[in-house]
Amino acid sequence: MSTDVKDSQVTKRDKSQNETLLEVINLKTYYPIKGGILRRTIGAVKAVDDVSFEIKKGETLGLVGESGCGKSTAGRTILRLLEPTDGKIIFEGNDITNVRGTTLRKIRKDFQMVFQDPYASLNPTMMVGHLVSEPIRNYYKKSQSELKPEVIELLEKVGLPEDAYYKYPHEFSGGQRQRIGIARALALKPKLIIADEPVSALDVSVQSQVLNLLKELQDEFDLTFLFIAHDLSVVKHMSDRIGVMYLGGLVEVAEKDSIYEEPLHPYTQALLSAIPEPDPRKKKERIILEGDVPSPINPPSGCTFHPRCAHATSECQKIKPTLKEVKPGHRVACHLYN
Ligand code: SF4
C-alpha cells in the first residue's frame, strides 16, 4: 500500500482529556457447535477468548491479526451485533454488556460500523441520498426533504459531489462506495466508529485516499476509532496504539511506535517481518511461521502460539501467559517477559 497517508494528523488531535470512551473487560464470544440428532451443544468455537482493552476519547486503536483471529467478532460484539458469552463492555462509564430494547437502541447511535465491502453493505435499490439519511430517519422520524441539505453536506464532507444524492451505489467506484458507507456511518454523529478492514477491498491506489479521509473526519467530528485490519502497514498509519490478536486472544498491546520499533511477542515480530522493506539497501530478516493457525474449537494448551513459536518451552505448552505490562503502556502475553 502507498504510505502517503497523513501520519502527522494522529498527533494533531487533542487527547488532553485522556478520558476512556470504551473499555472491554475479559470479553468472550463463543459460537456453539451443535451435534447429534437432538442438536445438542457439543463444543464451542472460541472466536474471542478473554480479551481486555480500552480506547481513549479521540484515539484510534488498531486491532490486527491473521484472518480468523477474532478481531472482527470482537468488533461486532462491542457493537452488540453479536451477543457476548462473557465479560463486560463499558461505554462512557456505563455497562452496556446486557442492555436491550430502547436502551440499546439509544446507545447504538453512538457506535457505527464501516464495513469491508461497501457494495454489500449498501442497498442497491436505494438512492444514495436515501441511503445516507436512512439512519437519521429511523432515529429521529424526520422527512427526506427536511434532511436533504444535511445529507448533501455529509456527501461533500466525504468528497462526493452534490449530484451523488440522486445516484445509486452501482454508479460509483469501490472507493466512492466506501465514501458513501462512511457518510452513512457519520449520519448519526457517532462517538465510536468500528472500521472493519475498510480499505482491504479497495484498489491500492485509493486506499490511502480513504485512510486520509477517515483521519480528516476523525479530527472534524471528534471520532474515536477501533480500526480492524490484517495489514500492519494500514494499521500503522491509522493508529495511536495497536493490539495484536492471535487465535481469539490479545497477545500484545502498545503505542504504535513501541510495537513497530520494539515488538516483543514472537507473533508480532513475525507479522512485522512480513512487511516489505521499501529501501532495498536495508536488509530485513523474514520470520517464517511454521504450520497453520490452529482451530479455535480446540486451541492448543498453554500459550496458543506455542506450536508455531521458535522460542516455545515446556512451560509454554502448559501455562497460558497473561497480558502483563512490561514497559510503560506496553503489555505482552509471553513467558519470555516474566
Ligand atoms: Fe512463544 Fe512461549 Fe512466548 Fe508463547 S509464551 S509466544 S510459546 S515464548
mmCIF file of C-alpha atoms and ligand atoms in Angstrom:
data_model
loop_
_atom_site.group_PDB
_atom_site.id
_atom_site.type_symbol
_atom_site.label_atom_id
_atom_site.label_comp_id
_atom_site.label_asym_id
_atom_site.label_seq_id
_atom_site.Cartn_x
_atom_site.Cartn_y
_atom_site.Cartn_z
ATOM 1 C CA MET A 1 0.000 0.000 0.000
ATOM 2 C CA SER A 2 1.116 3.531 -0.709
ATOM 3 C CA THR A 3 2.311 5.164 2.503
ATOM 4 C CA ASP A 4 1.424 8.762 1.658
ATOM 5 C CA VAL A 5 -1.079 8.828 4.479
ATOM 6 C CA LYS A 6 -1.019 11.931 6.664
ATOM 7 C CA ASP A 7 0.735 10.465 9.694
ATOM 8 C CA SER A 8 1.078 13.820 11.418
ATOM 9 C CA GLN A 9 -2.659 14.067 11.948
ATOM 10 C CA VAL A 10 -2.505 11.344 14.562
ATOM 11 C CA THR A 11 -0.730 13.753 16.908
ATOM 12 C CA LYS A 12 -2.865 16.739 15.920
ATOM 13 C CA ARG A 13 -5.864 15.613 17.854
ATOM 14 C CA ASP A 14 -6.383 16.905 21.334
ATOM 15 C CA LYS A 15 -6.118 13.989 23.698
ATOM 16 C CA SER A 16 -5.680 16.184 26.746
ATOM 17 C CA GLN A 17 -8.849 14.807 28.283
ATOM 18 C CA ASN A 18 -7.372 11.296 28.316
ATOM 19 C CA GLU A 19 -10.841 10.019 29.079
ATOM 20 C CA THR A 20 -11.698 6.375 28.413
ATOM 21 C CA LEU A 21 -14.545 6.026 25.924
ATOM 22 C CA LEU A 22 -14.686 2.252 25.680
ATOM 23 C CA GLU A 23 -13.491 -0.469 27.988
ATOM 24 C CA VAL A 24 -13.651 -4.140 27.142
ATOM 25 C CA ILE A 25 -13.063 -6.466 30.090
ATOM 26 C CA ASN A 26 -12.423 -10.215 29.729
ATOM 27 C CA LEU A 27 -14.693 -10.353 26.686
ATOM 28 C CA LYS A 28 -15.583 -13.788 25.349
ATOM 29 C CA THR A 29 -17.640 -14.610 22.267
ATOM 30 C CA TYR A 30 -18.113 -18.297 21.666
ATOM 31 C CA TYR A 31 -20.149 -19.812 18.853
ATOM 32 C CA PRO A 32 -21.838 -23.016 19.998
ATOM 33 C CA ILE A 33 -21.282 -26.167 17.929
ATOM 34 C CA LYS A 34 -24.383 -28.338 17.683
ATOM 35 C CA GLY A 35 -24.297 -32.068 17.010
ATOM 36 C CA GLY A 36 -26.215 -35.326 17.181
ATOM 37 C CA ILE A 37 -29.871 -35.980 16.412
ATOM 38 C CA LEU A 38 -31.005 -33.645 19.207
ATOM 39 C CA ARG A 39 -28.693 -30.862 18.000
ATOM 40 C CA ARG A 40 -27.191 -30.523 21.461
ATOM 41 C CA THR A 41 -24.266 -28.156 22.078
ATOM 42 C CA ILE A 42 -21.166 -30.336 21.850
ATOM 43 C CA GLY A 43 -18.490 -27.677 21.818
ATOM 44 C CA ALA A 44 -17.719 -24.062 21.010
ATOM 45 C CA VAL A 45 -15.684 -22.002 18.598
ATOM 46 C CA LYS A 46 -13.809 -19.646 20.904
ATOM 47 C CA ALA A 47 -13.744 -16.728 18.479
ATOM 48 C CA VAL A 48 -12.930 -14.138 21.160
ATOM 49 C CA ASP A 49 -11.437 -15.569 24.313
ATOM 50 C CA ASP A 50 -10.821 -13.287 27.280
ATOM 51 C CA VAL A 51 -9.917 -10.041 25.572
ATOM 52 C CA SER A 52 -9.439 -6.789 27.525
ATOM 53 C CA PHE A 53 -8.520 -3.330 26.243
ATOM 54 C CA GLU A 54 -9.595 0.276 26.445
ATOM 55 C CA ILE A 55 -9.843 3.128 23.967
ATOM 56 C CA LYS A 56 -9.470 6.766 24.970
ATOM 57 C CA LYS A 57 -11.640 9.516 23.508
ATOM 58 C CA GLY A 58 -10.278 10.674 20.164
ATOM 59 C CA GLU A 59 -7.865 7.742 19.932
ATOM 60 C CA THR A 60 -7.509 5.080 17.260
ATOM 61 C CA LEU A 61 -6.775 1.568 18.422
ATOM 62 C CA GLY A 62 -5.695 -0.691 15.597
ATOM 63 C CA LEU A 63 -6.586 -4.362 16.019
ATOM 64 C CA VAL A 64 -4.534 -6.710 13.843
ATOM 65 C CA GLY A 65 -4.075 -10.388 13.263
ATOM 66 C CA GLU A 66 -4.476 -13.064 10.619
ATOM 67 C CA SER A 67 -7.867 -13.939 9.229
ATOM 68 C CA GLY A 68 -9.927 -15.873 11.796
ATOM 69 C CA CYS A 69 -8.099 -14.440 14.840
ATOM 70 C CA GLY A 70 -11.342 -12.996 16.217
ATOM 71 C CA LYS A 71 -10.766 -9.293 15.554
ATOM 72 C CA SER A 72 -13.973 -8.802 13.521
ATOM 73 C CA THR A 73 -16.000 -10.861 16.001
ATOM 74 C CA ALA A 74 -14.639 -8.633 18.794
ATOM 75 C CA GLY A 75 -15.758 -5.535 16.844
ATOM 76 C CA ARG A 76 -19.221 -6.920 16.207
ATOM 77 C CA THR A 77 -19.612 -7.986 19.828
ATOM 78 C CA ILE A 78 -18.711 -4.491 21.047
ATOM 79 C CA LEU A 79 -21.392 -3.103 18.730
ATOM 80 C CA ARG A 80 -23.749 -5.683 20.220
ATOM 81 C CA LEU A 81 -24.406 -7.172 16.798
ATOM 82 C CA LEU A 82 -23.291 -10.424 18.443
ATOM 83 C CA GLU A 83 -24.108 -11.475 21.984
ATOM 84 C CA PRO A 84 -21.074 -11.696 24.270
ATOM 85 C CA THR A 85 -20.676 -15.049 26.015
ATOM 86 C CA ASP A 86 -18.959 -13.429 28.992
ATOM 87 C CA GLY A 87 -17.117 -10.289 30.049
ATOM 88 C CA LYS A 88 -18.065 -6.636 30.097
ATOM 89 C CA ILE A 89 -18.379 -3.804 27.595
ATOM 90 C CA ILE A 90 -18.240 -0.391 29.276
ATOM 91 C CA PHE A 91 -19.074 2.644 27.171
ATOM 92 C CA GLU A 92 -18.665 6.122 28.692
ATOM 93 C CA GLY A 93 -18.607 4.510 32.124
ATOM 94 C CA ASN A 94 -21.865 2.578 31.604
ATOM 95 C CA ASP A 95 -22.017 -1.188 31.447
ATOM 96 C CA ILE A 96 -23.742 -1.913 28.142
ATOM 97 C CA THR A 97 -22.981 -5.648 28.025
ATOM 98 C CA ASN A 98 -26.545 -6.750 28.555
ATOM 99 C CA VAL A 99 -28.646 -3.709 27.689
ATOM 100 C CA ARG A 100 -31.572 -4.378 25.389
ATOM 101 C CA GLY A 101 -34.573 -2.726 23.767
ATOM 102 C CA THR A 102 -34.815 1.062 23.865
ATOM 103 C CA THR A 103 -31.627 1.481 25.900
ATOM 104 C CA LEU A 104 -29.637 -0.494 23.354
ATOM 105 C CA ARG A 105 -31.264 1.451 20.528
ATOM 106 C CA LYS A 106 -30.290 4.758 22.176
ATOM 107 C CA ILE A 107 -26.679 3.690 22.649
ATOM 108 C CA ARG A 108 -26.413 2.215 19.160
ATOM 109 C CA LYS A 109 -26.485 5.633 17.553
ATOM 110 C CA ASP A 110 -23.187 6.393 19.297
ATOM 111 C CA PHE A 111 -21.488 3.407 17.604
ATOM 112 C CA GLN A 112 -21.307 2.918 13.894
ATOM 113 C CA MET A 113 -19.530 0.476 11.650
ATOM 114 C CA VAL A 114 -17.695 0.948 8.380
ATOM 115 C CA PHE A 115 -17.659 -2.371 6.560
ATOM 116 C CA GLN A 116 -15.049 -4.066 4.418
ATOM 117 C CA ASP A 117 -17.253 -4.451 1.359
ATOM 118 C CA PRO A 118 -19.098 -1.179 0.799
ATOM 119 C CA TYR A 119 -21.182 -2.628 -2.021
ATOM 120 C CA ALA A 120 -22.560 -5.497 0.041
ATOM 121 C CA SER A 121 -23.412 -3.115 2.895
ATOM 122 C CA LEU A 122 -25.406 -0.663 0.713
ATOM 123 C CA ASN A 123 -28.904 -1.477 -0.504
ATOM 124 C CA PRO A 124 -28.515 -1.348 -4.322
ATOM 125 C CA THR A 125 -32.149 -0.299 -4.846
ATOM 126 C CA MET A 126 -31.852 2.874 -2.759
ATOM 127 C CA MET A 127 -30.717 6.262 -3.969
ATOM 128 C CA VAL A 128 -27.577 7.472 -2.189
ATOM 129 C CA GLY A 129 -29.468 10.396 -0.623
ATOM 130 C CA HIS A 130 -31.880 7.936 0.961
ATOM 131 C CA LEU A 131 -29.132 5.510 1.972
ATOM 132 C CA VAL A 132 -27.213 8.183 3.859
ATOM 133 C CA SER A 133 -30.309 9.644 5.527
ATOM 134 C CA GLU A 134 -31.831 6.272 6.464
ATOM 135 C CA PRO A 135 -30.191 6.056 9.941
ATOM 136 C CA ILE A 136 -31.361 9.604 10.776
ATOM 137 C CA ARG A 137 -34.898 8.900 9.525
ATOM 138 C CA ASN A 138 -35.022 5.770 11.647
ATOM 139 C CA TYR A 139 -33.933 7.573 14.796
ATOM 140 C CA TYR A 140 -35.493 10.984 14.530
ATOM 141 C CA LYS A 141 -38.502 10.443 12.255
ATOM 142 C CA LYS A 142 -37.508 13.353 10.026
ATOM 143 C CA SER A 143 -38.677 13.565 6.428
ATOM 144 C CA GLN A 144 -36.340 13.088 3.493
ATOM 145 C CA SER A 145 -36.891 16.656 2.264
ATOM 146 C CA GLU A 146 -36.022 18.022 5.710
ATOM 147 C CA LEU A 147 -32.806 16.018 5.719
ATOM 148 C CA LYS A 148 -31.669 16.758 2.187
ATOM 149 C CA PRO A 149 -29.378 19.745 2.992
ATOM 150 C CA GLU A 150 -27.751 17.771 5.850
ATOM 151 C CA VAL A 151 -27.184 14.754 3.589
ATOM 152 C CA ILE A 152 -25.676 16.866 0.820
ATOM 153 C CA GLU A 153 -23.317 18.426 3.362
ATOM 154 C CA LEU A 154 -22.306 14.937 4.541
ATOM 155 C CA LEU A 155 -21.676 13.843 0.958
ATOM 156 C CA GLU A 156 -19.444 16.885 0.472
ATOM 157 C CA LYS A 157 -17.550 16.109 3.674
ATOM 158 C CA VAL A 158 -16.672 12.659 2.334
ATOM 159 C CA GLY A 159 -15.618 14.089 -1.028
ATOM 160 C CA LEU A 160 -18.681 13.255 -3.143
ATOM 161 C CA PRO A 161 -20.422 15.741 -5.427
ATOM 162 C CA GLU A 162 -23.945 17.013 -4.708
ATOM 163 C CA ASP A 163 -25.462 15.008 -7.577
ATOM 164 C CA ALA A 164 -24.336 11.782 -5.853
ATOM 165 C CA TYR A 165 -27.544 12.256 -3.836
ATOM 166 C CA TYR A 166 -29.654 11.120 -6.809
ATOM 167 C CA LYS A 167 -27.487 8.190 -7.914
ATOM 168 C CA TYR A 168 -27.406 4.501 -6.980
ATOM 169 C CA PRO A 169 -24.481 2.542 -5.485
ATOM 170 C CA HIS A 170 -23.690 0.709 -8.762
ATOM 171 C CA GLU A 171 -22.900 4.052 -10.422
ATOM 172 C CA PHE A 172 -19.837 4.541 -8.200
ATOM 173 C CA SER A 173 -16.328 3.090 -7.983
ATOM 174 C CA GLY A 174 -15.263 0.982 -4.973
ATOM 175 C CA GLY A 175 -13.565 3.962 -3.287
ATOM 176 C CA GLN A 176 -16.616 6.181 -3.825
ATOM 177 C CA ARG A 177 -18.898 3.476 -2.456
ATOM 178 C CA GLN A 178 -16.754 3.330 0.665
ATOM 179 C CA ARG A 179 -17.181 7.129 0.936
ATOM 180 C CA ILE A 180 -20.971 6.589 0.821
ATOM 181 C CA GLY A 181 -20.637 3.974 3.580
ATOM 182 C CA ILE A 182 -18.596 6.457 5.642
ATOM 183 C CA ALA A 183 -21.176 9.242 5.108
ATOM 184 C CA ARG A 184 -23.896 6.840 6.273
ATOM 185 C CA ALA A 185 -21.834 5.888 9.340
ATOM 186 C CA LEU A 186 -21.411 9.583 10.187
ATOM 187 C CA ALA A 187 -25.072 10.460 9.755
ATOM 188 C CA LEU A 188 -25.964 9.966 13.422
ATOM 189 C CA LYS A 189 -22.824 11.777 14.640
ATOM 190 C CA PRO A 190 -21.428 8.719 16.414
ATOM 191 C CA LYS A 191 -18.732 8.794 19.085
ATOM 192 C CA LEU A 192 -17.110 5.486 18.154
ATOM 193 C CA ILE A 193 -16.576 4.036 14.691
ATOM 194 C CA ILE A 194 -15.566 0.431 14.268
ATOM 195 C CA ALA A 195 -13.920 0.207 10.868
ATOM 196 C CA ASP A 196 -13.638 -3.450 9.846
ATOM 197 C CA GLU A 197 -10.992 -3.797 7.112
ATOM 198 C CA PRO A 198 -12.364 -0.606 5.490
ATOM 199 C CA VAL A 199 -9.790 -0.458 2.690
ATOM 200 C CA SER A 200 -8.855 -4.074 2.075
ATOM 201 C CA ALA A 201 -11.422 -4.471 -0.759
ATOM 202 C CA LEU A 202 -10.181 -1.300 -2.494
ATOM 203 C CA ASP A 203 -7.522 -0.763 -5.141
ATOM 204 C CA VAL A 204 -4.149 0.064 -3.631
ATOM 205 C CA SER A 205 -4.262 3.422 -5.430
ATOM 206 C CA VAL A 206 -7.346 4.564 -3.493
ATOM 207 C CA GLN A 207 -6.580 3.009 -0.121
ATOM 208 C CA SER A 208 -4.548 5.949 1.150
ATOM 209 C CA GLN A 209 -7.210 8.438 -0.035
ATOM 210 C CA VAL A 210 -9.845 6.675 2.054
ATOM 211 C CA LEU A 211 -7.498 6.415 5.053
ATOM 212 C CA ASN A 212 -6.694 10.126 4.827
ATOM 213 C CA LEU A 213 -10.390 10.890 4.638
ATOM 214 C CA LEU A 214 -11.039 8.855 7.800
ATOM 215 C CA LYS A 215 -8.325 10.793 9.620
ATOM 216 C CA GLU A 216 -9.650 14.152 8.478
ATOM 217 C CA LEU A 217 -13.143 13.186 9.602
ATOM 218 C CA GLN A 218 -11.770 11.967 12.921
ATOM 219 C CA ASP A 219 -10.438 15.448 13.627
ATOM 220 C CA GLU A 220 -13.531 17.218 12.379
ATOM 221 C CA PHE A 221 -16.129 15.023 14.083
ATOM 222 C CA ASP A 222 -14.092 14.190 17.195
ATOM 223 C CA LEU A 223 -14.310 10.487 16.461
ATOM 224 C CA THR A 224 -12.772 7.532 18.222
ATOM 225 C CA PHE A 225 -11.849 4.527 16.090
ATOM 226 C CA LEU A 226 -11.409 0.828 16.554
ATOM 227 C CA PHE A 227 -9.626 0.091 13.320
ATOM 228 C CA ILE A 228 -9.557 -3.587 12.387
ATOM 229 C CA ALA A 229 -7.158 -4.825 9.715
ATOM 230 C CA HIS A 230 -4.875 -7.687 8.806
ATOM 231 C CA ASP A 231 -2.434 -5.353 7.068
ATOM 232 C CA LEU A 232 0.061 -3.935 9.528
ATOM 233 C CA SER A 233 1.075 -1.135 7.184
ATOM 234 C CA VAL A 234 -2.546 0.132 7.049
ATOM 235 C CA VAL A 235 -2.866 -0.038 10.823
ATOM 236 C CA LYS A 236 0.445 1.781 11.309
ATOM 237 C CA HIS A 237 -0.714 4.929 9.570
ATOM 238 C CA MET A 238 -4.119 4.995 11.220
ATOM 239 C CA SER A 239 -3.432 4.062 14.817
ATOM 240 C CA ASP A 240 -2.220 5.648 18.027
ATOM 241 C CA ARG A 241 -1.970 2.255 19.721
ATOM 242 C CA ILE A 242 -2.051 -1.264 18.318
ATOM 243 C CA GLY A 243 -3.398 -4.526 19.677
ATOM 244 C CA VAL A 244 -2.275 -7.809 18.124
ATOM 245 C CA MET A 245 -4.677 -10.752 18.257
ATOM 246 C CA TYR A 246 -3.914 -14.431 17.820
ATOM 247 C CA LEU A 247 -6.477 -17.215 17.996
ATOM 248 C CA GLY A 248 -9.105 -15.214 19.858
ATOM 249 C CA GLY A 249 -6.717 -13.598 22.361
ATOM 250 C CA LEU A 250 -4.845 -10.336 22.603
ATOM 251 C CA VAL A 251 -1.109 -11.096 22.701
ATOM 252 C CA GLU A 252 0.382 -7.595 22.663
ATOM 253 C CA VAL A 253 -0.861 -4.007 23.066
ATOM 254 C CA ALA A 254 1.274 -0.880 22.927
ATOM 255 C CA GLU A 255 1.745 2.557 21.460
ATOM 256 C CA LYS A 256 2.254 2.328 17.711
ATOM 257 C CA ASP A 257 5.955 3.315 17.796
ATOM 258 C CA SER A 258 6.685 0.843 20.566
ATOM 259 C CA ILE A 259 5.095 -2.000 18.555
ATOM 260 C CA TYR A 260 6.925 -1.162 15.336
ATOM 261 C CA GLU A 261 10.296 -0.345 16.874
ATOM 262 C CA GLU A 262 10.414 -2.996 19.569
ATOM 263 C CA PRO A 263 7.827 -5.738 19.079
ATOM 264 C CA LEU A 264 8.045 -8.156 22.000
ATOM 265 C CA HIS A 265 5.721 -11.050 21.206
ATOM 266 C CA PRO A 266 7.197 -13.595 18.755
ATOM 267 C CA TYR A 267 3.943 -13.484 16.751
ATOM 268 C CA THR A 268 4.087 -9.672 16.404
ATOM 269 C CA GLN A 269 7.738 -9.994 15.395
ATOM 270 C CA ALA A 270 6.758 -12.474 12.657
ATOM 271 C CA LEU A 271 3.918 -10.261 11.378
ATOM 272 C CA LEU A 272 6.191 -7.245 11.213
ATOM 273 C CA SER A 273 8.948 -9.161 9.464
ATOM 274 C CA ALA A 274 6.486 -9.877 6.620
ATOM 275 C CA ILE A 275 6.063 -6.167 5.757
ATOM 276 C CA PRO A 276 8.205 -5.445 2.694
ATOM 277 C CA GLU A 277 11.071 -3.005 3.320
ATOM 278 C CA PRO A 278 10.756 -0.113 0.840
ATOM 279 C CA ASP A 279 14.516 0.651 0.985
ATOM 280 C CA PRO A 280 16.303 -2.187 -0.885
ATOM 281 C CA ARG A 281 19.610 -1.295 0.860
ATOM 282 C CA LYS A 282 18.148 -2.259 4.233
ATOM 283 C CA LYS A 283 18.254 -5.974 4.932
ATOM 284 C CA LYS A 284 15.320 -7.480 6.772
ATOM 285 C CA GLU A 285 15.100 -10.990 8.112
ATOM 286 C CA ARG A 286 11.743 -12.603 7.419
ATOM 287 C CA ILE A 287 10.432 -14.835 10.200
ATOM 288 C CA ILE A 288 8.502 -17.680 8.611
ATOM 289 C CA LEU A 289 5.789 -19.108 10.812
ATOM 290 C CA GLU A 290 5.549 -22.886 10.591
ATOM 291 C CA GLY A 291 2.143 -24.540 10.236
ATOM 292 C CA ASP A 292 -1.317 -23.040 10.103
ATOM 293 C CA VAL A 293 -3.338 -21.164 12.695
ATOM 294 C CA PRO A 294 -4.808 -23.925 14.915
ATOM 295 C CA SER A 295 -8.559 -24.399 15.230
ATOM 296 C CA PRO A 296 -10.334 -22.144 17.757
ATOM 297 C CA ILE A 297 -12.595 -25.144 18.507
ATOM 298 C CA ASN A 298 -9.733 -26.959 20.160
ATOM 299 C CA PRO A 299 -6.974 -24.418 20.783
ATOM 300 C CA PRO A 300 -3.520 -25.614 21.896
ATOM 301 C CA SER A 301 -2.861 -25.845 25.631
ATOM 302 C CA GLY A 302 -0.851 -23.188 27.463
ATOM 303 C CA CYS A 303 0.236 -20.438 25.086
ATOM 304 C CA THR A 304 -1.924 -20.939 21.991
ATOM 305 C CA PHE A 305 1.002 -19.785 19.842
ATOM 306 C CA HIS A 306 3.378 -22.480 21.125
ATOM 307 C CA PRO A 307 3.073 -24.929 18.175
ATOM 308 C CA ARG A 308 4.384 -22.190 15.851
ATOM 309 C CA CYS A 309 6.802 -20.409 18.172
ATOM 310 C CA ALA A 310 10.573 -20.811 17.794
ATOM 311 C CA HIS A 311 11.061 -19.916 21.489
ATOM 312 C CA ALA A 312 8.494 -22.330 22.956
ATOM 313 C CA THR A 313 9.467 -24.216 26.114
ATOM 314 C CA SER A 314 7.656 -26.882 28.124
ATOM 315 C CA GLU A 315 6.245 -24.092 30.318
ATOM 316 C CA CYS A 316 4.658 -22.557 27.205
ATOM 317 C CA GLN A 317 2.861 -25.832 26.451
ATOM 318 C CA LYS A 318 1.351 -25.988 29.930
ATOM 319 C CA ILE A 319 0.756 -22.457 31.225
ATOM 320 C CA LYS A 320 -1.236 -19.786 29.438
ATOM 321 C CA PRO A 321 0.622 -16.456 29.660
ATOM 322 C CA THR A 322 -1.407 -13.447 30.767
ATOM 323 C CA LEU A 323 -1.183 -9.980 29.268
ATOM 324 C CA LYS A 324 1.251 -8.072 31.518
ATOM 325 C CA GLU A 325 2.685 -4.582 31.340
ATOM 326 C CA VAL A 326 6.423 -4.995 30.789
ATOM 327 C CA LYS A 327 7.195 -1.380 29.898
ATOM 328 C CA PRO A 328 5.041 1.697 30.447
ATOM 329 C CA GLY A 329 1.972 1.231 28.234
ATOM 330 C CA HIS A 330 3.377 -1.924 26.586
ATOM 331 C CA ARG A 331 1.602 -5.162 27.502
ATOM 332 C CA VAL A 332 2.520 -8.618 26.239
ATOM 333 C CA ALA A 333 1.326 -12.166 26.889
ATOM 334 C CA CYS A 334 4.502 -14.248 26.686
ATOM 335 C CA HIS A 335 6.581 -16.191 29.214
ATOM 336 C CA LEU A 336 9.782 -14.703 27.773
ATOM 337 C CA TYR A 337 8.991 -11.493 29.659
ATOM 338 C CA ASN A 338 8.004 -12.908 33.029
HETATM 339 FE FE1 SF4 B 1 6.397 -18.377 22.367
HETATM 340 FE FE2 SF4 B 1 6.217 -19.270 24.867
HETATM 341 FE FE3 SF4 B 1 6.020 -16.683 24.391
HETATM 342 FE FE4 SF4 B 1 4.075 -18.321 23.683
HETATM 343 S S1 SF4 B 1 4.740 -17.891 25.750
HETATM 344 S S2 SF4 B 1 4.936 -16.706 22.459
HETATM 345 S S3 SF4 B 1 5.209 -20.121 23.052
HETATM 346 S S4 SF4 B 1 7.812 -17.987 24.048
#
